[in-house]
Structures are given as C-alpha cells and as structure tokens.
PDB file of C-alpha atoms in Angstrom:
ATOM      1  CA  THR A 241       5.456 -26.401-225.049  1.00 47.00           C
ATOM      2  CA  GLY A 242       7.844 -29.267-224.580  1.00 60.00           C
ATOM      3  CA  VAL A 243      11.420 -29.960-225.466  1.00 63.00           C
ATOM      4  CA  ASP A 244      12.725 -32.478-227.967  1.00 71.00           C
ATOM      5  CA  GLU A 245      14.752 -34.364-225.343  1.00 67.00           C
ATOM      6  CA  THR A 246      13.230 -35.752-222.163  1.00 73.00           C
ATOM      7  CA  GLY A 247      16.454 -37.006-220.598  1.00 80.00           C
ATOM      8  CA  VAL A 248      19.796 -38.679-221.161  1.00 83.00           C
ATOM      9  CA  PHE A 249      20.548 -42.401-221.128  1.00 82.00           C
ATOM     10  CA  GLY A 250      24.134 -43.523-220.676  1.00 85.00           C
ATOM     11  CA  ILE A 251      26.501 -46.391-220.086  1.00 86.00           C
ATOM     12  CA  THR A 252      29.701 -46.221-218.063  1.00 85.00           C
ATOM     13  CA  CYS A 253      32.531 -48.644-217.458  1.00 82.00           C
ATOM     14  CA  ASP A 254      33.250 -50.205-214.051  1.00 79.00           C
ATOM     15  CA  HIS A 255      35.281 -47.127-213.154  1.00 81.00           C
ATOM     16  CA  GLY A 256      32.424 -44.738-213.888  1.00 81.00           C
ATOM     17  CA  PHE A 257      33.870 -43.327-217.104  1.00 86.00           C
ATOM     18  CA  PRO A 258      31.247 -42.536-219.746  1.00 86.00           C
ATOM     19  CA  LEU A 259      31.224 -44.874-222.751  1.00 86.00           C
ATOM     20  CA  ALA A 260      28.034 -44.008-224.630  1.00 87.00           C
ATOM     21  CA  PHE A 261      25.179 -41.573-224.113  1.00 85.00           C
ATOM     22  CA  LEU A 262      22.102 -40.636-226.093  1.00 85.00           C
ATOM     23  CA  ASP A 263      19.231 -38.196-225.875  1.00 82.00           C
ATOM     24  CA  MET A 264      15.959 -39.695-224.699  1.00 81.00           C
ATOM     25  CA  LYS A 265      13.133 -38.550-226.975  1.00 79.00           C
ATOM     26  CA  THR A 266      10.248 -40.239-225.156  1.00 74.00           C
ATOM     27  CA  ARG A 267       9.087 -40.384-221.559  1.00 70.00           C
ATOM     28  CA  GLY A 268      10.456 -43.286-219.578  1.00 65.00           C
ATOM     29  CA  GLU A 269      13.281 -45.662-220.292  1.00 68.00           C
ATOM     30  CA  LYS A 270      12.802 -47.991-223.227  1.00 73.00           C
ATOM     31  CA  PHE A 271      14.807 -51.064-224.197  1.00 79.00           C
ATOM     32  CA  GLU A 272      15.961 -49.368-227.393  1.00 85.00           C
ATOM     33  CA  TYR A 273      17.970 -46.922-225.283  1.00 84.00           C
ATOM     34  CA  VAL A 274      19.989 -49.622-223.567  1.00 86.00           C
ATOM     35  CA  LEU A 275      20.279 -51.665-226.778  1.00 91.00           C
ATOM     36  CA  SER A 276      21.480 -48.656-228.779  1.00 89.00           C
ATOM     37  CA  THR A 277      24.078 -47.653-226.217  1.00 88.00           C
ATOM     38  CA  LEU A 278      25.268 -51.267-225.864  1.00 90.00           C
ATOM     39  CA  ALA A 279      25.658 -51.402-229.656  1.00 91.00           C
ATOM     40  CA  LYS A 280      27.870 -48.293-229.502  1.00 90.00           C
ATOM     41  CA  VAL A 281      30.050 -49.911-226.825  1.00 89.00           C
ATOM     42  CA  VAL A 282      30.288 -53.234-228.702  1.00 90.00           C
ATOM     43  CA  GLN A 283      31.419 -51.375-231.838  1.00 88.00           C
ATOM     44  CA  HIS A 284      34.206 -49.581-229.969  1.00 84.00           C
ATOM     45  CA  PRO A 285      37.605 -51.224-230.593  1.00 81.00           C
ATOM     46  CA  LEU A 286      38.577 -51.307-226.900  1.00 76.00           C
ATOM     47  CA  TYR A 287      35.549 -53.292-225.736  1.00 75.00           C
ATOM     48  CA  ASP A 288      34.564 -56.857-226.503  1.00 67.00           C
ATOM     49  CA  GLU A 289      32.526 -59.759-225.161  1.00 66.00           C
ATOM     50  CA  ARG A 290      33.813 -59.159-221.610  1.00 75.00           C
ATOM     51  CA  ILE A 291      30.986 -56.661-221.138  1.00 83.00           C
ATOM     52  CA  ARG A 292      28.798 -57.065-218.062  1.00 87.00           C
ATOM     53  CA  ILE A 293      25.322 -55.557-218.006  1.00 88.00           C
ATOM     54  CA  MET A 294      23.715 -54.050-214.918  1.00 87.00           C
ATOM     55  CA  TYR A 295      20.356 -52.421-215.525  1.00 87.00           C
ATOM     56  CA  ASP A 296      17.253 -51.585-213.478  1.00 87.00           C
ATOM     57  CA  VAL A 297      15.296 -54.286-215.279  1.00 88.00           C
ATOM     58  CA  GLY A 298      18.250 -56.462-216.238  1.00 88.00           C
ATOM     59  CA  CYS A 299      16.052 -59.488-215.667  1.00 88.00           C
ATOM     60  CA  LYS A 300      14.026 -58.475-218.735  1.00 89.00           C
ATOM     61  CA  ILE A 301      16.794 -57.166-221.007  1.00 90.00           C
ATOM     62  CA  GLY A 302      18.464 -60.549-221.710  1.00 89.00           C
ATOM     63  CA  PRO A 303      16.035 -61.698-224.424  1.00 91.00           C
ATOM     64  CA  ALA A 304      16.180 -58.265-226.081  1.00 92.00           C
ATOM     65  CA  VAL A 305      19.996 -58.463-226.227  1.00 92.00           C
ATOM     66  CA  GLN A 306      19.809 -61.982-227.673  1.00 92.00           C
ATOM     67  CA  ASN A 307      17.335 -60.857-230.350  1.00 93.00           C
ATOM     68  CA  THR A 308      19.438 -57.871-231.452  1.00 92.00           C
ATOM     69  CA  PRO A 309      21.778 -58.987-234.285  1.00 94.00           C
ATOM     70  CA  CYS A 310      24.468 -56.358-233.652  1.00 91.00           C
ATOM     71  CA  LEU A 311      24.778 -57.559-230.028  1.00 91.00           C
ATOM     72  CA  GLN A 312      25.493 -61.234-230.780  1.00 90.00           C
ATOM     73  CA  ALA A 313      29.009 -60.847-229.355  1.00 88.00           C
ATOM     74  CA  ILE A 314      27.532 -60.253-225.895  1.00 90.00           C
ATOM     75  CA  ASN A 315      24.630 -62.734-225.946  1.00 89.00           C
ATOM     76  CA  ASP A 316      26.125 -64.529-222.955  1.00 88.00           C
ATOM     77  CA  ALA A 317      27.143 -61.400-221.040  1.00 89.00           C
ATOM     78  CA  PRO A 318      26.425 -61.602-217.320  1.00 91.00           C
ATOM     79  CA  ILE A 319      23.382 -59.530-216.352  1.00 90.00           C
ATOM     80  CA  ALA A 320      22.466 -58.097-212.953  1.00 91.00           C
ATOM     81  CA  VAL A 321      19.940 -55.639-211.538  1.00 91.00           C
ATOM     82  CA  GLY A 322      21.260 -52.581-209.684  1.00 88.00           C
ATOM     83  CA  ILE A 323      21.377 -52.907-205.914  1.00 89.00           C
ATOM     84  CA  PHE A 324      18.765 -50.200-205.285  1.00 88.00           C
ATOM     85  CA  HIS A 325      16.261 -51.716-207.719  1.00 91.00           C
ATOM     86  CA  ILE A 326      16.700 -55.416-206.949  1.00 90.00           C
ATOM     87  CA  THR A 327      14.673 -55.175-203.728  1.00 90.00           C
ATOM     88  CA  GLY A 328      11.547 -54.386-205.748  1.00 91.00           C
ATOM     89  CA  HIS A 329      11.867 -57.594-207.785  1.00 91.00           C
ATOM     90  CA  THR A 330      10.454 -61.031-207.032  1.00 93.00           C
ATOM     91  CA  PRO A 331      12.459 -63.372-204.793  1.00 94.00           C
ATOM     92  CA  ASP A 332      13.324 -65.612-207.785  1.00 94.00           C
ATOM     93  CA  CYS A 333      14.599 -62.595-209.700  1.00 92.00           C
ATOM     94  CA  GLN A 334      16.608 -61.404-206.697  1.00 91.00           C
ATOM     95  CA  VAL A 335      18.371 -64.760-206.389  1.00 93.00           C
ATOM     96  CA  LYS A 336      19.215 -64.856-210.097  1.00 93.00           C
ATOM     97  CA  TYR A 337      20.118 -61.187-210.730  1.00 91.00           C
ATOM     98  CA  HIS A 338      21.328 -59.730-207.403  1.00 91.00           C
ATOM     99  CA  PRO A 339      24.801 -58.284-208.063  1.00 88.00           C
ATOM    100  CA  ARG A 340      26.142 -59.748-204.804  1.00 88.00           C
ATOM    101  CA  LEU A 341      25.038 -63.217-205.927  1.00 87.00           C
ATOM    102  CA  THR A 342      26.104 -62.913-209.578  1.00 82.00           C
ATOM    103  CA  ILE A 343      29.650 -63.727-210.674  1.00 79.00           C
ATOM    104  CA  ASP A 344      31.979 -60.855-211.640  1.00 82.00           C
ATOM    105  CA  TYR A 345      30.114 -57.949-210.036  1.00 76.00           C
ATOM    106  CA  GLY A 346      31.878 -57.756-206.680  1.00 78.00           C
ATOM    107  CA  LEU A 347      30.588 -54.812-204.659  1.00 77.00           C
ATOM    108  CA  LYS A 348      29.292 -52.778-207.616  1.00 77.00           C
ATOM    109  CA  ASP A 349      26.000 -51.015-206.899  1.00 74.00           C
ATOM    110  CA  GLY A 350      25.075 -50.371-210.498  1.00 74.00           C
ATOM    111  CA  GLU A 351      23.590 -46.935-209.851  1.00 69.00           C
TER     112      GLU A 351
END
C-alpha cells in the first residue's frame, strides 16, 4: 500500500526561511506545485513583485507563471535555474538562466 503524500514541495526566501510548503500527492514535481506555492507567497502581505524565481526547470516555468492569473504581479520576475541543474541544460538555456549570469542572484545556488 502507498501513502497519500509522496513528498513535500517548498519555497524559501533568500535567507533560507520557509515561506510556503505543500504536500506532493503525485510522483515527480509538477508545475502546479511551484505555481501554488508562488501564489501563497504572492498573497502574503510582506512579499510583492520583488520575488525572484529559481527552479530546476526555471527555463520552462516562465510561460506557466504568465498564464496564471493570480501571479500577474510577478509576470516579469527574474527566473534562473539552480546551479546544480543548469549544467544539464542546453548552452542557450545556460546563458539565459544561469544564476551567475542573471541579474540579482549573486552567489545563490538555488538548491
């Protein structure tokens, strides 16, 4: 028999403090997990359009964010791919989404 939850998906701030978490009910990460947790952060009174997104497949999450009505405030949020995942992406993707080459990420690893 299985369990109802297969994992936990979460978002933290730059300092590593947890902002939003949810139970994963399916195998593998799905865009709805990141979109749902981003929606929780956007709704919080202390956070606004200054959000930066770093995600394993950040190169693919941009259109999903733009097509999610409750995330309109962060449509133009900078997006990067975590440092340990970026090496598996195409050279074009690496140039566009590498956190060392993207403004506002500094030396963040994103993992």
